[in-house]
Short mmCIF file of C-alpha atoms in Angstrom, two decimals:
data_model
loop_
_atom_site.label_atom_id
_atom_site.label_comp_id
_atom_site.label_asym_id
_atom_site.label_seq_id
_atom_site.Cartn_x
_atom_site.Cartn_y
_atom_site.Cartn_z
CA MET A 1 -60.11 -45.84 -60.74
CA VAL A 2 -58.70 -48.71 -62.53
CA ALA A 3 -59.37 -52.46 -63.16
CA ALA A 4 -56.66 -53.78 -60.68
CA ALA A 5 -57.42 -51.08 -58.34
CA SER A 6 -59.64 -53.29 -55.66
CA ALA A 7 -58.23 -51.42 -52.63
CA VAL A 8 -57.22 -48.49 -51.58
CA VAL A 9 -54.45 -48.40 -49.31
CA ALA A 10 -54.12 -45.13 -47.31
CA VAL A 11 -50.82 -45.26 -45.60
CA GLY A 12 -49.34 -41.92 -44.70
CA THR A 13 -50.44 -39.07 -42.84
CA VAL A 14 -52.31 -40.85 -40.16
CA ALA A 15 -50.01 -43.90 -39.44
CA GLY A 16 -46.93 -41.37 -39.94
CA LEU A 17 -43.92 -41.65 -42.53
CA VAL A 18 -40.43 -42.21 -41.82
CA SER A 19 -37.08 -42.26 -44.29
CA ALA A 20 -34.56 -44.90 -43.88
CA LEU A 21 -31.32 -43.09 -45.07
CA ASP A 22 -28.08 -44.02 -45.86
CA ASP A 23 -26.21 -42.62 -42.90
CA GLY A 24 -22.97 -44.71 -43.29
CA PRO A 25 -21.01 -47.27 -45.12
CA ASP A 26 -22.42 -50.04 -43.26
CA GLY A 27 -25.54 -49.56 -44.79
CA SER A 28 -27.41 -48.98 -41.39
CA ASP A 29 -30.81 -47.50 -41.92
CA ARG A 30 -32.09 -44.39 -39.64
CA ALA A 31 -35.54 -43.21 -39.69
CA ARG A 32 -36.24 -39.58 -40.95
CA PRO A 33 -39.52 -37.78 -41.92
CA THR A 34 -40.10 -37.06 -45.79
CA VAL A 35 -43.07 -34.62 -46.49
CA THR A 36 -43.98 -34.15 -50.22
CA GLY A 37 -45.98 -31.37 -51.34
CA SER A 38 -49.37 -31.44 -53.48
CA PRO A 39 -49.14 -29.06 -56.19
CA SER A 40 -51.54 -28.97 -59.22
CA VAL A 41 -50.97 -30.56 -62.45
CA LEU A 42 -51.89 -30.06 -66.02
CA PRO A 43 -53.73 -33.11 -67.56
CA MET A 44 -51.48 -34.72 -69.73
CA PRO A 45 -51.90 -37.62 -72.38
CA ALA A 46 -51.16 -41.22 -71.38
CA VAL A 47 -48.06 -42.52 -73.20
CA PRO A 48 -47.22 -46.26 -72.78
CA SER A 49 -43.69 -46.80 -74.52
CA ARG A 50 -40.54 -45.49 -73.57
CA THR A 51 -38.59 -43.18 -75.78
CA THR A 52 -34.78 -43.34 -76.68
CA ASN A 53 -34.06 -39.62 -76.38
CA SER A 54 -35.73 -37.21 -74.27
CA PRO A 55 -34.85 -33.68 -73.80
CA SER A 56 -34.62 -32.33 -70.43
CA PRO A 57 -36.56 -29.23 -69.77
CA LYS A 58 -36.45 -26.47 -67.08
CA MET A 59 -37.76 -27.69 -64.11
CA SER A 60 -39.94 -25.56 -61.87
CA SER A 61 -42.06 -25.63 -58.57
CA PRO A 62 -45.74 -25.59 -59.40
CA LYS A 63 -48.07 -23.69 -57.51
CA PRO A 64 -50.57 -25.44 -55.09
CA ASN A 65 -54.08 -25.56 -56.71
CA LYS A 66 -56.88 -27.66 -55.53
CA ALA A 67 -58.47 -29.26 -58.30
CA LYS A 68 -62.39 -30.45 -58.03
CA ARG A 69 -62.88 -34.04 -57.28
CA THR A 70 -65.04 -35.64 -60.27
CA GLN A 71 -65.54 -39.07 -58.81
CA LYS A 72 -65.20 -41.60 -55.86
CA ALA A 73 -63.84 -44.91 -55.60
CA PRO A 74 -64.93 -47.43 -53.10
CA SER A 75 -62.19 -49.14 -50.73
CA ALA A 76 -62.33 -52.69 -49.87
CA THR A 77 -58.97 -52.55 -47.89
CA PRO A 78 -59.65 -54.73 -44.61
CA ARG A 79 -58.47 -53.47 -41.40
CA ALA A 80 -56.36 -54.91 -38.46
CA ARG A 81 -56.81 -54.29 -35.03
CA GLY A 82 -55.81 -50.62 -33.93
CA GLY A 83 -57.48 -49.22 -37.36
CA SER A 84 -54.47 -50.08 -39.42
CA PRO A 85 -55.22 -51.28 -42.85
CA ALA A 86 -53.18 -54.61 -43.42
CA PRO A 87 -53.14 -57.06 -46.50
CA ASN A 88 -55.51 -59.53 -45.12
CA GLY A 89 -57.86 -59.85 -41.95
CA SER A 90 -55.22 -61.14 -39.53
CA ALA A 91 -51.92 -59.44 -40.12
CA ARG A 92 -50.64 -55.97 -38.74
CA LEU A 93 -49.03 -53.48 -40.23
CA TYR A 94 -45.11 -53.20 -38.87
CA ARG A 95 -44.16 -50.54 -36.62
CA HIS A 96 -40.26 -49.61 -37.45
CA ALA A 97 -38.22 -49.53 -34.36
CA ASP A 98 -36.00 -46.68 -35.63
CA SER A 99 -38.45 -43.96 -36.28
CA GLN A 100 -37.56 -40.42 -35.39
CA VAL A 101 -40.58 -40.07 -33.19
CA LEU A 102 -39.75 -42.85 -31.11
CA GLU A 103 -36.30 -41.56 -30.57
CA TRP A 104 -37.68 -38.24 -29.45
CA VAL A 105 -39.77 -40.37 -27.06
CA ARG A 106 -36.98 -42.32 -25.81
CA ALA A 107 -34.70 -39.12 -25.20
CA HIS A 108 -37.63 -37.14 -23.43
CA ARG A 109 -39.26 -39.38 -20.74
CA SER A 110 -40.16 -36.50 -18.39
CA ASP A 111 -41.89 -34.12 -21.17
CA PRO A 112 -45.34 -33.77 -20.18
CA ARG A 113 -46.18 -34.21 -23.89
CA ARG A 114 -44.43 -37.68 -24.24
CA PRO A 115 -47.68 -39.70 -23.28
CA LEU A 116 -49.72 -38.03 -25.81
CA ILE A 117 -46.88 -37.95 -28.67
CA GLU A 118 -46.19 -41.81 -27.79
CA SER A 119 -49.70 -43.15 -27.75
CA ARG A 120 -51.02 -41.02 -30.88
CA ILE A 121 -48.25 -41.32 -32.98
CA ALA A 122 -45.27 -43.21 -31.90
CA ASP A 123 -47.41 -46.42 -31.28
CA ARG A 124 -48.94 -46.19 -34.86
CA PRO A 125 -47.28 -48.27 -37.76
CA ALA A 126 -45.14 -46.28 -40.16
CA ALA A 127 -44.19 -46.44 -43.69
CA VAL A 128 -40.46 -46.57 -44.25
CA TRP A 129 -39.10 -44.17 -47.11
CA PHE A 130 -36.12 -44.89 -49.02
CA ALA A 131 -35.45 -41.58 -50.42
CA ASP A 132 -31.83 -41.15 -51.13
CA PHE A 133 -30.47 -42.45 -54.07
CA THR A 134 -27.44 -45.01 -53.00
CA PRO A 135 -27.60 -48.11 -55.04
CA SER A 136 -24.62 -49.60 -53.18
CA THR A 137 -26.43 -49.91 -49.86
CA VAL A 138 -30.34 -49.74 -50.81
CA THR A 139 -30.80 -53.67 -50.63
CA SER A 140 -29.38 -54.17 -47.38
CA ARG A 141 -31.19 -51.38 -46.21
CA VAL A 142 -34.56 -52.53 -47.42
CA ARG A 143 -33.65 -55.75 -46.12
CA ALA A 144 -33.10 -54.66 -42.33
CA VAL A 145 -36.71 -53.63 -42.43
CA THR A 146 -38.57 -56.22 -44.14
CA SER A 147 -36.30 -58.99 -41.99
CA ARG A 148 -37.20 -57.27 -38.70
CA ALA A 149 -41.14 -57.65 -39.14
CA GLY A 150 -42.16 -60.37 -36.96
CA ALA A 151 -44.86 -63.11 -37.59
CA GLY A 152 -48.19 -61.41 -38.36
CA GLN A 153 -46.39 -57.97 -39.29
CA VAL A 154 -46.21 -56.53 -42.68
CA PRO A 155 -43.78 -53.84 -43.27
CA VAL A 156 -44.52 -51.03 -45.66
CA VAL A 157 -41.77 -49.74 -47.76
CA VAL A 158 -41.59 -46.62 -50.19
CA PRO A 159 -39.07 -46.48 -52.94
CA TYR A 160 -38.76 -42.82 -53.65
CA ALA A 161 -36.06 -42.20 -56.07
CA ILE A 162 -37.70 -41.43 -59.47
CA PRO A 163 -35.69 -38.86 -61.70
CA GLN A 164 -36.59 -35.47 -61.53
CA ARG A 165 -38.81 -36.24 -58.48
CA ASP A 166 -41.21 -33.51 -57.30
CA CYS A 167 -40.15 -31.58 -60.25
CA GLY A 168 -37.44 -29.67 -58.67
CA GLY A 169 -39.63 -28.81 -55.68
CA ALA A 170 -39.02 -29.23 -52.08
CA SER A 171 -38.53 -32.81 -52.50
CA ASP A 172 -36.12 -32.98 -55.36
CA GLY A 173 -33.62 -35.43 -56.05
CA GLY A 174 -33.83 -39.30 -57.06
CA ALA A 175 -31.67 -41.02 -59.64
CA PRO A 176 -29.79 -39.10 -62.51
CA ASP A 177 -31.83 -40.91 -65.44
CA VAL A 178 -34.10 -43.96 -65.94
CA GLY A 179 -31.30 -46.04 -66.52
CA ALA A 180 -29.79 -45.52 -63.18
CA TYR A 181 -33.29 -45.86 -61.62
CA ASP A 182 -34.27 -49.18 -63.33
CA ASP A 183 -30.91 -50.52 -61.52
CA TRP A 184 -31.86 -48.98 -58.35
CA ILE A 185 -35.19 -50.63 -58.45
CA ASP A 186 -33.25 -53.78 -59.22
CA ARG A 187 -31.29 -53.54 -55.99
CA PHE A 188 -34.49 -52.45 -54.02
CA ALA A 189 -36.37 -55.36 -55.01
CA ALA A 190 -33.50 -57.81 -54.00
CA GLY A 191 -34.23 -56.62 -50.43
CA LEU A 192 -37.81 -57.33 -50.05
CA GLY A 193 -37.42 -61.01 -48.73
CA ALA A 194 -39.96 -63.75 -49.45
CA ARG A 195 -42.76 -62.65 -46.77
CA GLU A 196 -45.42 -60.28 -47.01
CA VAL A 197 -44.47 -56.68 -47.67
CA VAL A 198 -46.55 -53.81 -48.98
CA VAL A 199 -44.82 -51.20 -51.37
CA ILE A 200 -45.90 -47.77 -51.98
CA LEU A 201 -44.32 -47.01 -55.58
CA GLU A 202 -43.16 -43.57 -56.01
CA PRO A 203 -45.52 -41.04 -54.31
CA ASP A 204 -46.40 -38.16 -56.57
CA ALA A 205 -44.60 -39.79 -59.46
CA LEU A 206 -47.68 -40.04 -61.51
CA SER A 207 -49.79 -37.00 -59.83
CA GLN A 208 -46.92 -34.59 -60.64
CA THR A 209 -45.59 -34.52 -64.40
CA GLU A 210 -46.09 -31.10 -65.66
CA CYS A 211 -42.22 -30.62 -65.51
CA LEU A 212 -41.61 -33.45 -68.00
CA SER A 213 -41.79 -33.49 -71.87
CA GLU A 214 -43.75 -35.88 -73.88
CA GLY A 215 -41.16 -38.35 -74.09
CA GLN A 216 -39.82 -38.07 -70.38
CA ARG A 217 -43.44 -38.76 -69.23
CA ALA A 218 -43.50 -41.99 -71.48
CA ASP A 219 -40.03 -42.79 -69.98
CA ARG A 220 -41.26 -42.43 -66.35
CA TYR A 221 -44.61 -44.58 -67.22
CA ALA A 222 -42.42 -47.29 -68.57
CA ALA A 223 -40.00 -47.49 -65.80
CA LEU A 224 -42.81 -47.45 -63.09
CA ALA A 225 -44.43 -50.14 -65.11
CA ARG A 226 -41.02 -52.11 -64.94
CA ALA A 227 -40.69 -51.22 -61.14
CA GLY A 228 -44.02 -53.00 -60.34
CA ARG A 229 -43.13 -56.05 -62.51
CA VAL A 230 -39.67 -56.44 -60.91
CA MET A 231 -40.98 -55.98 -57.24
CA LYS A 232 -43.55 -58.62 -57.85
CA ALA A 233 -40.91 -60.62 -59.78
CA ALA A 234 -38.48 -60.64 -56.52
CA ASN A 235 -41.15 -61.31 -54.09
CA PRO A 236 -44.45 -62.94 -55.05
CA ARG A 237 -46.12 -62.15 -51.92
CA ALA A 238 -45.29 -58.29 -52.49
CA ARG A 239 -48.21 -55.91 -52.88
CA VAL A 240 -47.51 -53.14 -55.20
CA TYR A 241 -49.56 -50.08 -55.24
CA TYR A 242 -49.42 -46.99 -57.24
CA ASP A 243 -49.84 -43.26 -57.25
CA ALA A 244 -53.46 -41.91 -57.21
CA GLY A 245 -52.65 -38.40 -55.89
CA HIS A 246 -55.48 -37.16 -53.27
CA SER A 247 -58.94 -36.02 -53.94
CA ASP A 248 -57.89 -32.39 -54.16
CA TRP A 249 -55.52 -32.93 -56.82
CA ASN A 250 -55.90 -34.31 -60.39
CA PRO A 251 -59.55 -35.22 -61.67
CA ALA A 252 -60.09 -38.66 -61.45
CA ALA A 253 -60.22 -39.31 -65.08
CA THR A 254 -56.80 -37.79 -65.82
CA GLN A 255 -54.96 -39.86 -62.74
CA ALA A 256 -56.79 -43.00 -64.22
CA ALA A 257 -55.13 -42.64 -67.43
CA ARG A 258 -51.86 -41.96 -66.20
CA LEU A 259 -52.28 -44.95 -63.93
CA ARG A 260 -53.15 -47.30 -66.81
CA ALA A 261 -50.15 -46.06 -68.51
CA ALA A 262 -47.74 -46.68 -66.11
CA GLY A 263 -49.03 -50.49 -65.35
CA ALA A 264 -51.49 -49.91 -62.58
CA ALA A 265 -54.29 -51.80 -64.31
CA SER A 266 -51.90 -54.91 -64.83
CA ALA A 267 -51.92 -57.63 -62.26
CA ALA A 268 -48.22 -58.37 -63.21
CA SER A 269 -47.15 -55.18 -61.76
CA SER A 270 -49.73 -53.63 -59.36
CA ASP A 271 -52.24 -54.72 -56.73
CA GLY A 272 -53.92 -51.32 -56.52
CA ILE A 273 -53.65 -47.82 -55.66
CA PHE A 274 -52.82 -45.62 -52.84
CA THR A 275 -54.03 -42.11 -51.92
CA ASN A 276 -53.50 -39.09 -49.78
CA VAL A 277 -49.88 -39.97 -48.81
CA SER A 278 -48.58 -37.02 -46.97
CA ASN A 279 -51.78 -35.20 -46.89
CA PHE A 280 -54.47 -34.57 -44.47
CA ASN A 281 -57.65 -34.88 -46.37
CA ARG A 282 -60.49 -36.84 -44.56
CA THR A 283 -60.97 -40.72 -45.47
CA SER A 284 -64.38 -39.91 -46.73
CA ASP A 285 -63.09 -37.53 -49.41
CA GLU A 286 -60.61 -40.06 -50.56
CA VAL A 287 -62.71 -43.50 -50.72
#
């Protein structure tokens, strides 16, 4: 889809998604599921630079509408044992020990459903989402995940705090403005450590922009380009992937233009794209 997108990282529905939330002043992270919707969006022009004054239009919740997929992109992502995509052929994705499904398994040992849930869901690696805007603890919470992964294990983390997130829909929230978001990203990056880590940068942030003015879209693209650069500068072994929506959302050409505007074609900020997060489309439709 873009020049830098040599791999499609499908981390999401199959592997399971958990969210590291700030549950107290100690900065401990607990896993909770986070699911985002998949509404349709109207094609918007790519705007490469941030503006200084951007009005705030009224936000609304868009209605789902499947858009016809116009092209496919091949995937070159290697897979580790057990079918988990990994940054290289020997590493395996990290399974976070504090996910909600693991808590359920531990609390329901005699439940007849437990063996199936444990083998099909709880034993799978899971991306850890950071969806609450708490700058004071985000560094320690990210570090709590990245530092736990053992040798040969690669954690997958999801920064999810873009301003006007989900266009005011079911997953609304995020930073109050772009300046606050930039600061949050700096603090997030400080927790990435020095080992391999995969960053799934802001799901839906490029696919869903119809609630933004032209200036606000430019601000978002610039903020995402900066976020990728900050992550890779903080940890050169971090692999940062950008939002490509999914096969039933935007036309490929529309999504590609947004990806380029947000820095996904630059090796300084991006290692490729991700698709199908929190959705259930077949892999064959995505790649």
